[in-house]
Tab-separated table of C-alpha atoms in Angstrom:
chain	number	residue	atom	x	y	z
A	218	MET	CA	-35.974	-16.966	-68.609
A	219	GLU	CA	-34.139	-19.658	-70.574
A	220	GLN	CA	-36.174	-21.717	-73.029
A	221	LEU	CA	-37.081	-25.198	-71.824
A	222	VAL	CA	-36.509	-28.174	-74.159
A	223	SER	CA	-38.596	-31.310	-73.771
A	224	ILE	CA	-36.836	-34.526	-74.814
A	225	ILE	CA	-38.948	-37.628	-75.430
A	226	LEU	CA	-36.990	-40.891	-75.241
A	227	THR	CA	-38.783	-44.070	-76.344
A	228	SER	CA	-37.444	-47.298	-74.871
A	229	TYR	CA	-37.951	-51.033	-75.340
A	230	ASN	CA	-35.567	-53.821	-74.343
A	231	LYS	CA	-32.223	-52.192	-75.121
A	232	PRO	CA	-30.212	-52.731	-71.912
A	233	LYS	CA	-26.885	-52.382	-73.751
A	234	THR	CA	-27.555	-48.900	-75.100
A	235	ILE	CA	-30.222	-47.216	-72.948
A	236	ALA	CA	-27.683	-45.910	-70.424
A	237	GLY	CA	-25.698	-44.189	-73.149
A	238	ALA	CA	-28.835	-42.496	-74.461
A	239	ILE	CA	-29.790	-41.129	-71.041
A	240	GLU	CA	-26.251	-40.028	-70.192
A	241	SER	CA	-25.989	-38.152	-73.481
A	242	VAL	CA	-28.851	-35.954	-72.280
A	243	ILE	CA	-27.393	-35.437	-68.816
A	244	LYS	CA	-24.091	-34.314	-70.365
A	245	GLN	CA	-25.667	-31.625	-72.552
A	246	THR	CA	-24.060	-28.200	-72.401
A	247	PHE	CA	-27.585	-26.737	-72.431
A	248	PRO	CA	-28.995	-27.377	-68.931
A	249	HIS	CA	-32.628	-26.360	-69.334
A	250	TRP	CA	-34.240	-29.603	-70.384
A	251	GLU	CA	-36.722	-32.175	-69.180
A	252	LEU	CA	-36.444	-35.808	-70.220
A	253	PHE	CA	-39.447	-38.112	-70.551
A	254	ILE	CA	-38.412	-41.756	-70.672
A	255	MET	CA	-41.376	-43.543	-72.231
A	256	ASP	CA	-40.702	-47.222	-71.686
A	257	ASP	CA	-42.842	-49.791	-73.464
A	258	ASN	CA	-42.872	-52.389	-70.686
A	259	SER	CA	-39.271	-53.488	-71.187
A	260	ASN	CA	-37.595	-56.427	-69.489
A	261	LYS	CA	-36.342	-56.073	-65.914
A	262	GLU	CA	-32.730	-55.534	-66.950
A	263	THR	CA	-33.644	-52.484	-69.031
A	264	VAL	CA	-35.929	-51.011	-66.360
A	265	GLN	CA	-33.296	-51.437	-63.650
A	266	ILE	CA	-30.803	-49.475	-65.733
A	267	ILE	CA	-33.318	-46.676	-66.333
A	268	LYS	CA	-34.119	-46.383	-62.637
A	269	ARG	CA	-30.475	-45.610	-61.848
A	270	TYR	CA	-31.013	-42.153	-63.374
A	271	LEU	CA	-34.319	-41.169	-61.831
A	272	HIS	CA	-32.687	-39.216	-59.007
A	273	ASP	CA	-32.305	-36.330	-61.462
A	274	PRO	CA	-35.429	-34.163	-60.978
A	275	ARG	CA	-35.424	-33.312	-64.687
A	276	ILE	CA	-36.014	-36.951	-65.643
A	277	TYR	CA	-39.502	-38.474	-65.686
A	278	TYR	CA	-40.183	-42.164	-66.187
A	279	PHE	CA	-43.393	-43.727	-67.498
A	280	ASN	CA	-44.000	-47.418	-68.173
A	281	SER	CA	-46.775	-48.280	-70.624
A	282	HIS	CA	-47.371	-51.746	-69.096
A	283	ILE	CA	-48.584	-52.751	-72.555
A	284	LYS	CA	-49.533	-56.414	-72.894
A	285	ASP	CA	-47.550	-58.305	-75.500
A	286	GLU	CA	-50.637	-59.299	-77.456
A	287	GLU	CA	-51.602	-55.613	-77.775
A	288	ARG	CA	-48.278	-54.377	-79.178
A	289	PHE	CA	-49.027	-54.746	-82.871
A	290	LYS	CA	-52.218	-52.673	-82.754
A	291	THR	CA	-50.444	-49.308	-82.999
A	292	THR	CA	-47.028	-48.006	-84.000
A	293	ARG	CA	-45.792	-48.130	-80.450
A	294	TYR	CA	-43.129	-45.419	-80.434
A	295	ALA	CA	-45.613	-43.006	-82.015
A	296	THR	CA	-48.137	-43.923	-79.308
A	297	LEU	CA	-45.527	-43.358	-76.596
A	298	ILE	CA	-44.618	-39.970	-78.041
A	299	ASN	CA	-48.288	-38.990	-78.173
A	300	ASN	CA	-48.587	-39.928	-74.501
A	301	ALA	CA	-45.540	-37.847	-73.578
A	302	ILE	CA	-46.353	-34.616	-75.389
A	303	PRO	CA	-49.244	-33.553	-73.091
A	304	LYS	CA	-46.993	-34.128	-70.075
A	305	SER	CA	-44.226	-31.919	-71.465
A	306	LYS	CA	-43.813	-28.173	-70.927
A	307	GLY	CA	-40.946	-27.214	-73.207
A	308	GLU	CA	-41.093	-24.467	-75.776
A	309	PHE	CA	-39.133	-26.808	-78.028
A	310	ILE	CA	-39.516	-30.579	-78.423
A	311	THR	CA	-36.993	-33.135	-79.605
A	312	TYR	CA	-36.757	-36.915	-79.730
A	313	LEU	CA	-34.388	-39.674	-78.734
A	314	THR	CA	-34.416	-43.473	-78.894
A	315	ASP	CA	-32.758	-46.050	-76.686
A	316	ASP	CA	-30.133	-46.784	-79.352
A	317	ASN	CA	-29.162	-43.184	-80.123
A	318	VAL	CA	-26.958	-40.621	-78.372
A	319	PHE	CA	-26.840	-36.834	-78.578
A	320	LEU	CA	-23.502	-35.085	-78.943
A	321	GLN	CA	-22.890	-32.751	-76.001
A	322	ASP	CA	-23.757	-29.477	-77.715
A	323	ARG	CA	-26.710	-30.736	-79.761
A	324	ILE	CA	-29.483	-28.998	-77.818
A	325	GLU	CA	-27.494	-25.797	-77.391
A	326	LYS	CA	-26.859	-25.475	-81.129
A	327	MET	CA	-30.447	-26.219	-82.093
A	328	VAL	CA	-31.940	-23.771	-79.590
A	329	LYS	CA	-29.548	-21.093	-80.808
A	330	ILE	CA	-30.974	-21.392	-84.329
A	331	PHE	CA	-34.509	-20.880	-83.029
A	332	VAL	CA	-33.488	-17.870	-80.939
A	333	GLN	CA	-31.721	-16.266	-83.895
A	334	ASN	CA	-34.536	-17.127	-86.333
A	335	PRO	CA	-37.916	-16.813	-84.601
A	336	ASN	CA	-39.796	-17.660	-87.827
A	337	ILE	CA	-38.247	-21.149	-88.009
A	338	ASP	CA	-40.296	-24.014	-86.527
A	339	ILE	CA	-38.194	-27.088	-87.450
A	340	VAL	CA	-34.459	-27.739	-87.589
A	341	TYR	CA	-32.575	-30.932	-88.431
A	342	SER	CA	-28.922	-31.931	-88.320
A	343	GLN	CA	-26.592	-34.522	-89.759
A	344	GLN	CA	-26.477	-37.944	-88.129
A	345	LEU	CA	-23.672	-40.463	-87.814
A	346	VAL	CA	-25.079	-43.962	-88.324
A	347	LYS	CA	-23.055	-46.868	-86.948
A	348	TRP	CA	-23.941	-50.451	-87.802
A	349	ILE	CA	-22.677	-52.644	-84.983
A	350	ASP	CA	-22.519	-56.395	-84.414
A	351	GLU	CA	-23.543	-58.331	-81.320
A	352	THR	CA	-20.259	-57.478	-79.619
A	353	ALA	CA	-20.862	-53.722	-80.217
A	354	GLN	CA	-18.052	-53.569	-82.782
A	355	VAL	CA	-18.691	-51.142	-85.629
A	356	VAL	CA	-18.926	-53.020	-88.929
A	357	GLN	CA	-19.705	-49.976	-91.061
A	358	GLN	CA	-20.755	-46.365	-90.674
A	359	PHE	CA	-21.883	-43.389	-92.703
A	360	VAL	CA	-23.112	-39.842	-92.194
A	361	ARG	CA	-26.713	-39.021	-93.009
A	362	LYS	CA	-26.039	-35.541	-94.372
A	363	THR	CA	-28.288	-32.514	-94.468
A	364	ARG	CA	-29.685	-31.604	-97.871
A	365	GLY	CA	-30.554	-27.967	-97.481
A	366	VAL	CA	-34.015	-26.639	-96.705
A	367	LEU	CA	-36.500	-29.507	-97.170
A	368	ASN	CA	-40.172	-29.610	-97.990
A	369	ASN	CA	-40.086	-33.403	-98.293
A	370	PRO	CA	-37.809	-34.903	-95.613
A	371	VAL	CA	-39.260	-38.451	-95.908
A	372	GLY	CA	-36.423	-40.962	-96.129
A	373	VAL	CA	-33.850	-38.219	-95.547
A	374	VAL	CA	-34.182	-37.169	-91.899
A	375	ASP	CA	-34.265	-39.409	-88.816
A	376	HIS	CA	-36.519	-38.324	-85.960
A	377	CYS	CA	-33.584	-38.280	-83.520
A	378	SER	CA	-32.050	-35.488	-85.603
A	379	ILE	CA	-34.788	-32.864	-85.382
A	380	MET	CA	-36.163	-30.287	-82.983
A	381	HIS	CA	-39.377	-28.343	-83.475
A	382	THR	CA	-41.466	-25.740	-81.671
A	383	ARG	CA	-44.445	-26.577	-79.520
A	384	LYS	CA	-46.638	-24.185	-81.487
A	385	ILE	CA	-46.337	-26.303	-84.642
A	386	LEU	CA	-47.536	-29.324	-82.664
A	387	GLU	CA	-50.634	-27.439	-81.681
A	388	LYS	CA	-51.372	-26.774	-85.341
A	389	ILE	CA	-50.965	-30.474	-86.147
A	390	TYR	CA	-53.264	-31.517	-83.328
A	391	ASN	CA	-55.931	-29.047	-84.423
A	392	LEU	CA	-55.854	-30.453	-87.967
A	393	TYR	CA	-55.472	-34.190	-87.301
A	394	GLY	CA	-56.754	-34.730	-83.771
A	395	SER	CA	-53.438	-36.266	-82.723
A	396	TYR	CA	-49.737	-35.441	-82.894
A	397	TRP	CA	-47.967	-38.466	-84.406
A	398	ASP	CA	-49.907	-40.905	-86.589
A	399	ASP	CA	-49.665	-44.224	-84.714
A	400	ASP	CA	-51.551	-46.294	-87.283
A	401	PRO	CA	-49.820	-49.732	-87.406
A	402	ASP	CA	-49.161	-49.233	-91.119
A	403	TYR	CA	-46.318	-46.933	-90.058
A	404	TRP	CA	-44.412	-49.353	-87.839
A	405	PHE	CA	-41.331	-49.129	-90.039
A	406	ASN	CA	-41.307	-45.373	-90.549
A	407	GLY	CA	-43.598	-43.509	-88.202
A	408	ASP	CA	-41.359	-40.486	-88.538
A	409	ALA	CA	-42.169	-40.303	-92.266
A	410	ALA	CA	-45.874	-40.076	-91.455
A	411	PHE	CA	-45.122	-37.333	-88.943
A	412	TRP	CA	-42.943	-35.453	-91.443
A	413	LYS	CA	-45.911	-35.252	-93.810
A	414	ARG	CA	-47.918	-33.621	-91.065
A	415	LEU	CA	-45.138	-31.198	-90.115
A	416	THR	CA	-44.503	-30.055	-93.674
A	417	ASN	CA	-48.082	-28.864	-93.965
A	418	PHE	CA	-46.945	-25.961	-91.791
A	419	SER	CA	-43.184	-25.529	-92.110
A	420	LEU	CA	-40.007	-26.408	-93.966
A	421	PHE	CA	-37.110	-28.332	-92.384
A	422	PHE	CA	-34.094	-26.048	-91.912
A	423	PRO	CA	-30.629	-27.666	-91.842
A	424	ILE	CA	-27.800	-27.535	-89.356
A	425	PRO	CA	-24.953	-29.019	-91.458
A	426	GLN	CA	-23.184	-30.600	-88.489
A	427	THR	CA	-23.348	-34.096	-86.984
A	428	LEU	CA	-25.179	-33.753	-83.670
A	429	ASP	CA	-26.330	-37.307	-82.894
A	430	ILE	CA	-25.191	-40.894	-83.366
A	431	ALA	CA	-27.528	-43.769	-84.243
A	432	LEU	CA	-26.442	-47.278	-83.267
A	433	LYS	CA	-27.972	-50.044	-85.377
A	434	ASP	CA	-27.388	-53.484	-83.883
A	435	PRO	CA	-28.689	-56.797	-85.283
A	436	TYR	CA	-31.862	-56.366	-83.196
A	437	SER	CA	-32.766	-52.827	-84.200
A	438	PHE	CA	-36.355	-52.606	-85.355
A	439	GLN	CA	-35.419	-51.432	-88.834
A	440	ARG	CA	-33.113	-54.401	-89.410
A	441	LEU	CA	-35.596	-56.935	-88.053
A	442	TYR	CA	-38.531	-55.532	-89.994
A	443	LYS	CA	-36.782	-55.111	-93.338
A	444	PHE	CA	-38.154	-57.538	-95.964
A	445	LEU	CA	-40.560	-59.103	-93.463
A	446	PRO	CA	-43.950	-59.875	-95.080
A	447	GLU	CA	-47.142	-58.694	-93.446
A	448	ASN	CA	-48.160	-62.309	-92.793
A	449	ILE	CA	-45.557	-64.937	-91.962
A	450	PRO	CA	-46.049	-68.264	-93.779
A	451	ASN	CA	-46.945	-71.363	-91.822
A	452	GLY	CA	-43.928	-73.529	-91.093
A	453	THR	CA	-41.594	-70.602	-90.349
A	454	LEU	CA	-39.420	-70.915	-87.244
A	455	VAL	CA	-39.308	-67.514	-85.546
A	456	LYS	CA	-38.107	-65.765	-82.429
A	457	GLY	CA	-38.482	-62.318	-80.891
A	458	LEU	CA	-35.968	-60.508	-78.686
A	459	SER	CA	-35.993	-63.335	-76.126
A	460	SER	CA	-34.428	-66.751	-76.698
A	461	ASP	CA	-37.799	-68.512	-77.021
A	462	LEU	CA	-38.409	-70.224	-80.361
A	463	TYR	CA	-41.800	-70.522	-82.043
A	464	ILE	CA	-43.174	-72.251	-85.099
A	465	ILE	CA	-45.934	-70.514	-87.037
A	466	ASP	CA	-48.501	-73.293	-87.403
A	467	ASN	CA	-52.036	-72.677	-88.670
A	468	GLN	CA	-51.260	-68.963	-88.149
A	469	GLU	CA	-50.638	-69.470	-84.438
A	470	ARG	CA	-47.295	-69.172	-82.660
A	471	ARG	CA	-46.418	-72.423	-80.954
A	472	GLU	CA	-43.430	-72.338	-78.646
A	473	VAL	CA	-40.937	-75.089	-79.487
A	474	MET	CA	-39.291	-76.342	-76.325
A	475	PRO	CA	-35.502	-76.834	-76.450
A	476	GLN	CA	-35.685	-80.540	-75.552
A	477	VAL	CA	-37.561	-81.435	-78.762
A	478	LEU	CA	-35.763	-79.198	-81.269
A	479	GLU	CA	-33.320	-81.854	-82.402
A	480	ARG	CA	-35.825	-84.683	-82.412
A	481	LEU	CA	-38.227	-82.651	-84.570
A	482	LYS	CA	-35.349	-81.721	-86.918
A	483	TYR	CA	-35.628	-77.978	-86.364
A	484	ASP	CA	-32.458	-75.974	-86.915
A	485	PRO	CA	-32.376	-73.035	-84.446
A	486	SER	CA	-29.864	-71.225	-86.665
A	487	LEU	CA	-32.616	-70.863	-89.278
A	488	ALA	CA	-35.017	-69.120	-86.894
A	489	VAL	CA	-36.101	-65.741	-88.234
A	490	THR	CA	-35.740	-62.991	-85.628
A	491	ILE	CA	-38.703	-60.636	-85.938
A	492	PRO	CA	-39.878	-57.599	-83.954
A	493	ASP	CA	-41.837	-58.549	-80.845
A	494	PRO	CA	-45.034	-56.765	-81.940
A	495	PHE	CA	-45.168	-58.934	-85.064
A	496	LEU	CA	-44.495	-62.090	-83.071
A	497	PHE	CA	-47.149	-61.419	-80.477
A	498	LYS	CA	-49.871	-60.591	-82.998
A	499	TYR	CA	-50.135	-64.363	-83.520
A	500	ASN	CA	-52.264	-66.082	-80.907
A	501	LYS	CA	-50.354	-68.480	-78.709
A	502	GLY	CA	-51.050	-72.095	-79.653
A	503	THR	CA	-50.314	-75.423	-77.995
A	504	PRO	CA	-46.632	-75.687	-76.989
A	505	VAL	CA	-44.489	-78.095	-78.961
A	506	ASP	CA	-42.929	-80.321	-76.311
A	507	HIS	CA	-42.456	-84.030	-75.609
A	508	THR	CA	-46.230	-84.567	-75.618
A	509	VAL	CA	-46.293	-84.307	-79.431
A	510	PHE	CA	-44.666	-87.761	-79.476
A	511	GLN	CA	-47.471	-89.106	-77.313
A	512	ASN	CA	-50.204	-87.534	-79.427
A	513	LEU	CA	-49.130	-86.925	-83.016
A	514	ILE	CA	-52.342	-85.026	-83.716
A	515	ILE	CA	-50.696	-81.994	-82.072
A	516	MET	CA	-47.417	-82.428	-83.959
A	517	PRO	CA	-46.615	-79.242	-85.981
A	518	ASN	CA	-47.453	-79.403	-89.661
A	519	GLN	CA	-44.829	-79.479	-92.422
A	520	ARG	CA	-42.833	-82.257	-90.763
A	521	LEU	CA	-41.666	-85.411	-92.539
A	522	ILE	CA	-42.506	-88.481	-90.476
A	523	LYS	CA	-42.141	-92.248	-90.712
A	524	SER	CA	-42.377	-95.205	-88.407
A	525	HIS	CA	-39.411	-97.272	-87.331
A	526	HIS	CA	-40.741	-100.401	-89.008
A	527	HIS	CA	-42.117	-99.250	-92.339
A	528	PRO	CA	-40.423	-97.556	-95.320
A	529	SER	CA	-43.313	-95.177	-96.095
A	530	VAL	CA	-42.586	-91.471	-95.544
A	531	TYR	CA	-45.383	-89.002	-94.852
A	532	TYR	CA	-45.700	-85.238	-94.833
A	533	LEU	CA	-47.852	-83.619	-92.165
A	534	GLN	CA	-50.239	-81.068	-93.607
A	535	ASN	CA	-53.540	-79.758	-92.271
A	536	ASN	CA	-53.122	-82.183	-89.352
A	537	GLN	CA	-53.221	-85.111	-91.773
A	538	LYS	CA	-50.456	-87.421	-92.973
A	539	ARG	CA	-49.832	-87.360	-96.709
A	540	LEU	CA	-48.000	-90.327	-98.191
A	541	ILE	CA	-45.089	-89.357	-100.436
A	542	ASN	CA	-45.707	-91.733	-103.345
A	543	ASN	CA	-42.148	-92.662	-104.209
A	544	GLU	CA	-38.510	-91.669	-104.008
A	545	ARG	CA	-38.706	-89.639	-107.220
A	546	THR	CA	-41.479	-87.496	-105.713
A	547	PHE	CA	-39.390	-87.075	-102.572
A	548	ARG	CA	-36.462	-85.762	-104.622
A	549	GLN	CA	-38.583	-83.565	-106.894
A	550	TYR	CA	-39.960	-81.576	-103.968
A	551	LYS	CA	-36.462	-81.255	-102.478
A	552	PHE	CA	-37.428	-83.055	-99.288
A	553	GLN	CA	-34.397	-84.055	-97.187
A	554	TRP	CA	-33.797	-87.492	-95.714
A	555	ASN	CA	-32.082	-86.056	-92.655
A	556	LYS	CA	-35.261	-84.114	-91.781
A	557	ILE	CA	-37.419	-87.216	-91.262
A	558	VAL	CA	-38.867	-87.486	-87.743
A	559	MET	CA	-39.170	-91.035	-86.448
A	560	VAL	CA	-42.443	-91.779	-84.650
A	561	ASP	CA	-44.257	-94.640	-82.980
A	562	ASP	CA	-46.150	-96.999	-85.313
A	563	ARG	CA	-49.368	-96.941	-83.297
A	564	LEU	CA	-49.455	-93.152	-83.022
A	565	LEU	CA	-48.753	-92.805	-86.723
A	566	SER	CA	-51.809	-94.916	-87.495
A	567	GLU	CA	-53.993	-92.550	-85.464
A	568	ILE	CA	-53.272	-89.552	-87.723
A	569	PRO	CA	-55.942	-89.186	-90.418
A	570	ASP	CA	-54.788	-89.887	-93.958
A	571	GLY	CA	-54.684	-87.034	-96.434
A	572	PRO	CA	-54.281	-87.214	-100.210
A	573	ALA	CA	-50.969	-88.635	-101.376
A	574	ILE	CA	-48.217	-86.369	-102.685
A	575	GLU	CA	-47.619	-87.321	-106.310
A	576	GLU	CA	-44.889	-86.560	-108.809
A	577	ILE	CA	-44.781	-83.037	-110.204
A	578	GLY	CA	-45.573	-84.312	-113.709
A	579	VAL	CA	-48.798	-85.911	-112.495
A	580	ASN	CA	-51.908	-83.723	-112.248
A	581	SER	CA	-51.892	-83.713	-108.467
A	582	ALA	CA	-54.901	-81.987	-106.938
A	583	LEU	CA	-53.135	-80.809	-103.775
A	584	LEU	CA	-49.690	-79.278	-103.393
A	585	PRO	CA	-47.548	-79.895	-100.326
A	586	ASP	CA	-47.343	-76.744	-98.190
A	587	GLY	CA	-44.160	-74.769	-97.624
A	588	ILE	CA	-42.378	-75.637	-100.871
A	589	LEU	CA	-40.363	-72.919	-102.584
A	590	PHE	CA	-40.797	-73.055	-106.371
A	591	LYS	CA	-39.118	-71.032	-109.068
A	592	GLU	CA	-40.009	-70.285	-112.632
A	593	LYS	CA	-38.759	-66.805	-113.537
A	594	ARG	CA	-39.822	-65.710	-110.067
A	595	TYR	CA	-40.254	-67.455	-106.739
A	596	TYR	CA	-43.503	-68.955	-105.457
A	597	LEU	CA	-44.363	-70.476	-102.077
A	598	SER	CA	-47.077	-73.098	-101.731
A	599	GLN	CA	-49.671	-72.566	-99.005
A	600	ASN	CA	-53.184	-74.029	-98.811
A	601	ASN	CA	-52.943	-75.345	-102.378
A	602	HIS	CA	-52.183	-71.869	-103.728
A	603	LEU	CA	-48.974	-70.576	-105.244
A	604	HIS	CA	-48.011	-67.304	-103.609
A	605	LEU	CA	-45.587	-65.062	-105.427
A	606	ILE	CA	-42.790	-64.246	-102.994
A	607	GLU	CA	-40.149	-61.549	-103.458
A	608	GLU	CA	-36.599	-62.879	-103.438
A	609	ASN	CA	-35.583	-60.581	-100.557
A	610	VAL	CA	-38.569	-61.799	-98.547
A	611	ALA	CA	-37.740	-65.448	-99.270
A	612	GLU	CA	-34.167	-64.840	-98.155
A	613	LYS	CA	-35.374	-63.069	-95.006
A	614	LEU	CA	-37.479	-66.134	-94.145
A	615	ASN	CA	-34.454	-68.428	-94.664
A	616	LEU	CA	-36.135	-70.251	-97.534
A	617	PRO	CA	-33.824	-72.229	-99.849
A	618	ILE	CA	-33.573	-69.647	-102.638
A	619	ARG	CA	-30.471	-71.382	-104.023
A	620	ASN	CA	-32.198	-74.749	-104.178
A	621	PRO	CA	-35.845	-74.206	-105.152
A	622	VAL	CA	-38.078	-76.623	-107.028
A	623	ILE	CA	-37.798	-75.572	-110.673
A	624	ILE	CA	-41.126	-75.472	-112.500
A	625	GLY	CA	-42.590	-74.254	-115.776
A	626	ARG	CA	-45.443	-71.916	-116.620
A	627	SER	CA	-47.811	-74.845	-117.272
A	628	PHE	CA	-47.350	-75.986	-113.659
A	629	ILE	CA	-48.105	-72.485	-112.323
A	630	ASN	CA	-51.239	-72.280	-114.432
A	631	ARG	CA	-52.647	-75.404	-112.802
A	632	PHE	CA	-53.022	-73.718	-109.412
A	633	ASN	CA	-54.727	-70.623	-108.050
A	634	GLN	CA	-52.494	-67.681	-107.173
A	635	GLY	CA	-52.541	-66.607	-103.531
A	636	VAL	CA	-51.828	-63.225	-101.954
A	637	PRO	CA	-48.160	-62.412	-102.652
A	638	PHE	CA	-45.646	-62.412	-99.809
A	639	THR	CA	-44.175	-58.937	-100.140
A	640	TRP	CA	-42.506	-56.431	-97.887
A	641	LYS	CA	-44.956	-53.688	-97.021
A	642	TYR	CA	-42.954	-50.464	-96.915
A	643	ILE	CA	-45.047	-47.326	-96.486
A	644	HIS	CA	-43.436	-44.176	-97.951
């Protein structure tokens, strides 16, 4: 009897590429396979495309029906894989994502290695990586080459380029109590965590041929997650895979309705696109719509405001209005005149007064939030703390790294240091 290969395909909101992934399995020269499409509650467009292929009796479809607010609690693709493995029956197991395709003879060549070498438990191949733009045009590409027999494949091998035996999975489960480690710390590289488990029992044996193609578009998880800090600063305009825009305000996500974007001086082009799990981990706050001009108490913080009939300019912070003392102070903090939101006099008077924002040279007791400073390194002000922020992280968040507020060491020493904004990459 021919060996059966179980293929586990994880899917989430990739309607442009999911069909290609599925068809690459159907076109395999090796016919003895079963495909488990583990969909993470994708949008209707993606699900409709998947359902076009379910007439094939070798294809099984499962929808997680995960709620958005639950997504960040585990590394989702690892969770989906863990759910698929007990359903599978193959002697060999391999993996696929919704933005990857197998070359036609991939499975055949990998199975052949196992048949010829019964002591081998893991094989991996080369991978062609294509970076594509929003129109699916290739902007650059490279081959992720094999590097011989590996005992440390972390950062070298992609999980769409391997196949392993079922028996090694059983050993992993007996030792760890699960197959893949779906701890949320491994969102960026769950395969690396799995590799560490696999290499307790076997080496990775190479097939020095390109057998799969990875497509990395602007919305691939790796590109969206790269240089994203664990906690997003207040005042950051963000979006997930949908077109909805949110402002992070008091560590809540508040949807900003399109009709008020211009009036509130938000620039949609500066919105930071982040993975959905990281967006939905923030509780949903009060929407930002036309009602903020009827009740300024619910206006988002970190907005410059002034009335039509008075020259004073204020900065909203902690739901209070802070008077900017003079024009010199305004310039020092790199505030912009074209970002001032005009509001009704009466409503302005109803906002509680906070401490004034004074010149940098004055021993001010309270910093304005959301200001990017630079001495030798960058700092971001939040809650009267200066938070060290990596340059790549600041650039990711669309902060003005080319026009920061320049400060000296004496200024830094006046304020407490907060938790740094860094990119958490787990090796």
